[in-house]
Coordinates of C-alpha atoms in Angstrom, one line a residue:
M1 CA 0.1 0.1 0.0
I2 CA 1.8 3.4 -1.2
K3 CA 0.4 6.5 0.1
T4 CA 1.6 9.9 -0.1
F5 CA 1.9 12.5 2.8
T6 CA 2.1 15.9 3.0
L7 CA 3.5 17.0 6.8
N8 CA 2.2 20.2 8.1
A9 CA 3.2 21.1 11.2
I10 CA 5.2 19.1 14.2
D11 CA 4.5 19.6 18.0
H12 CA 6.9 18.2 20.7
D13 CA 5.9 18.3 24.5
Q14 CA 8.1 17.5 27.0
A15 CA 6.8 15.5 29.7
T16 CA 9.1 14.8 31.9
P17 CA 13.0 15.8 31.6
E18 CA 13.7 12.4 30.4
S19 CA 10.5 12.4 27.9
G20 CA 8.0 14.0 25.7
V21 CA 5.6 13.3 23.3
I22 CA 5.5 14.5 19.7
V23 CA 2.8 14.9 17.0
W24 CA 3.1 15.0 13.4
H25 CA -0.1 16.8 11.9
V26 CA -0.2 15.2 8.2
V27 CA -2.9 14.9 5.2
D28 CA -2.8 12.3 3.1
E29 CA -3.1 12.3 -0.9
N30 CA -7.0 12.1 -0.2
K31 CA -7.2 15.6 1.9
R32 CA -7.7 13.7 5.3
E33 CA -6.2 14.8 8.1
R34 CA -3.9 12.4 10.5
L35 CA -2.1 13.2 13.6
I36 CA 0.3 10.4 14.1
K37 CA 2.0 10.2 17.7
A38 CA 4.8 8.6 19.4
T39 CA 6.8 9.0 22.3
T40 CA 10.0 10.5 22.7
E41 CA 13.2 9.7 25.0
L42 CA 15.2 13.3 25.6
S43 CA 18.8 13.3 26.1
R44 CA 20.1 15.4 28.8
Q45 CA 20.6 18.2 26.7
G46 CA 16.9 18.1 25.8
F47 CA 17.7 16.5 22.3
I48 CA 15.6 13.7 21.1
K49 CA 17.3 10.4 21.4
T50 CA 14.6 8.0 20.2
V51 CA 10.7 7.8 18.7
K52 CA 8.3 4.7 19.9
P53 CA 5.0 5.9 17.9
H54 CA 1.7 4.8 20.0
N55 CA 0.7 2.3 17.5
D56 CA 3.5 0.0 16.0
R57 CA 1.5 -0.1 12.8
E58 CA 2.7 3.5 11.7
M59 CA 6.6 2.4 12.7
P60 CA 7.8 3.5 9.3
L61 CA 5.7 6.6 9.1
V62 CA 7.8 7.7 12.1
E63 CA 11.0 6.7 11.5
L64 CA 10.1 8.5 8.0
L65 CA 8.6 11.8 9.1
S66 CA 12.1 12.6 11.0
Y67 CA 13.6 13.4 7.7
Y68 CA 10.7 16.4 6.8
V69 CA 10.0 20.0 7.8
E70 CA 6.7 21.3 7.6
G71 CA 5.5 22.0 4.0
E72 CA 7.4 18.8 2.2
S73 CA 5.2 16.1 0.7
F74 CA 6.7 12.5 0.8
R75 CA 5.3 8.9 -0.5
I76 CA 5.6 5.6 1.8
D77 CA 5.2 2.1 0.9
F78 CA 3.5 0.0 3.2
S79 CA 4.0 -3.5 2.0
M80 CA 7.2 -5.2 3.0
F81 CA 6.5 -3.8 6.4
N82 CA 2.9 -5.5 6.5
E83 CA 4.3 -8.5 4.8
T84 CA 6.8 -8.4 7.2
F85 CA 5.1 -8.4 10.4
G86 CA 1.4 -9.8 9.2
Y87 CA -0.8 -6.8 8.6
T88 CA -3.3 -7.5 6.3
P89 CA -4.4 -4.6 4.2
R90 CA -6.8 -1.8 5.4
E91 CA -9.3 0.4 4.3
V92 CA -8.7 3.2 6.0
F93 CA -11.3 5.1 7.4
A94 CA -13.4 2.0 6.7
A95 CA -15.5 2.5 9.6
T96 CA -16.8 5.9 9.0
Q97 CA -17.6 4.8 5.1
H98 CA -19.6 1.9 6.3
Q99 CA -21.7 2.8 8.9
S100 CA -24.7 0.2 8.8
E101 CA -26.2 0.4 12.0
T102 CA -26.7 4.0 13.8
A103 CA -25.3 5.0 17.2
S104 CA -28.8 5.2 18.6
N105 CA -30.1 1.7 17.1
R106 CA -26.8 0.1 18.7
M107 CA -27.5 1.9 22.3
K108 CA -31.2 0.7 21.6
K109 CA -29.7 -3.1 21.3
G110 CA -27.4 -2.9 24.1
I111 CA -29.9 -1.6 26.8
R112 CA -32.3 -4.7 25.4
Q113 CA -29.8 -7.2 25.9
L114 CA -28.7 -5.6 29.1
F115 CA -32.1 -5.6 30.5
H116 CA -33.3 -8.9 28.8
V117 CA -35.7 -7.4 26.8
P118 CA -37.0 -9.3 23.6
F119 CA -36.4 -7.7 20.2

């Protein structure tokens, strides 16, 4: 799966003297905005030593993001990573595109199941 991203902004907040959280604000080729979050390990001088993504599936993206600055676009192929680690291809934002049941219907169904009320 090949994706194209544009890096819009980078935020880094220091949580402790040794760690922080970095967030990359990116937009994909379909104009969908995404936040890529990672935990950072900081040196004594406050420089980022290591970065660990919050979502393991984003590891190749996080590794690549460190080479780009705000405003730059780049392409990444997730195919080899997905194959190596056993991730199956997925449609991005599939849940929002295929909502067959409304939230209120799910809630009603859950309440009926909770109180054993027949449908």
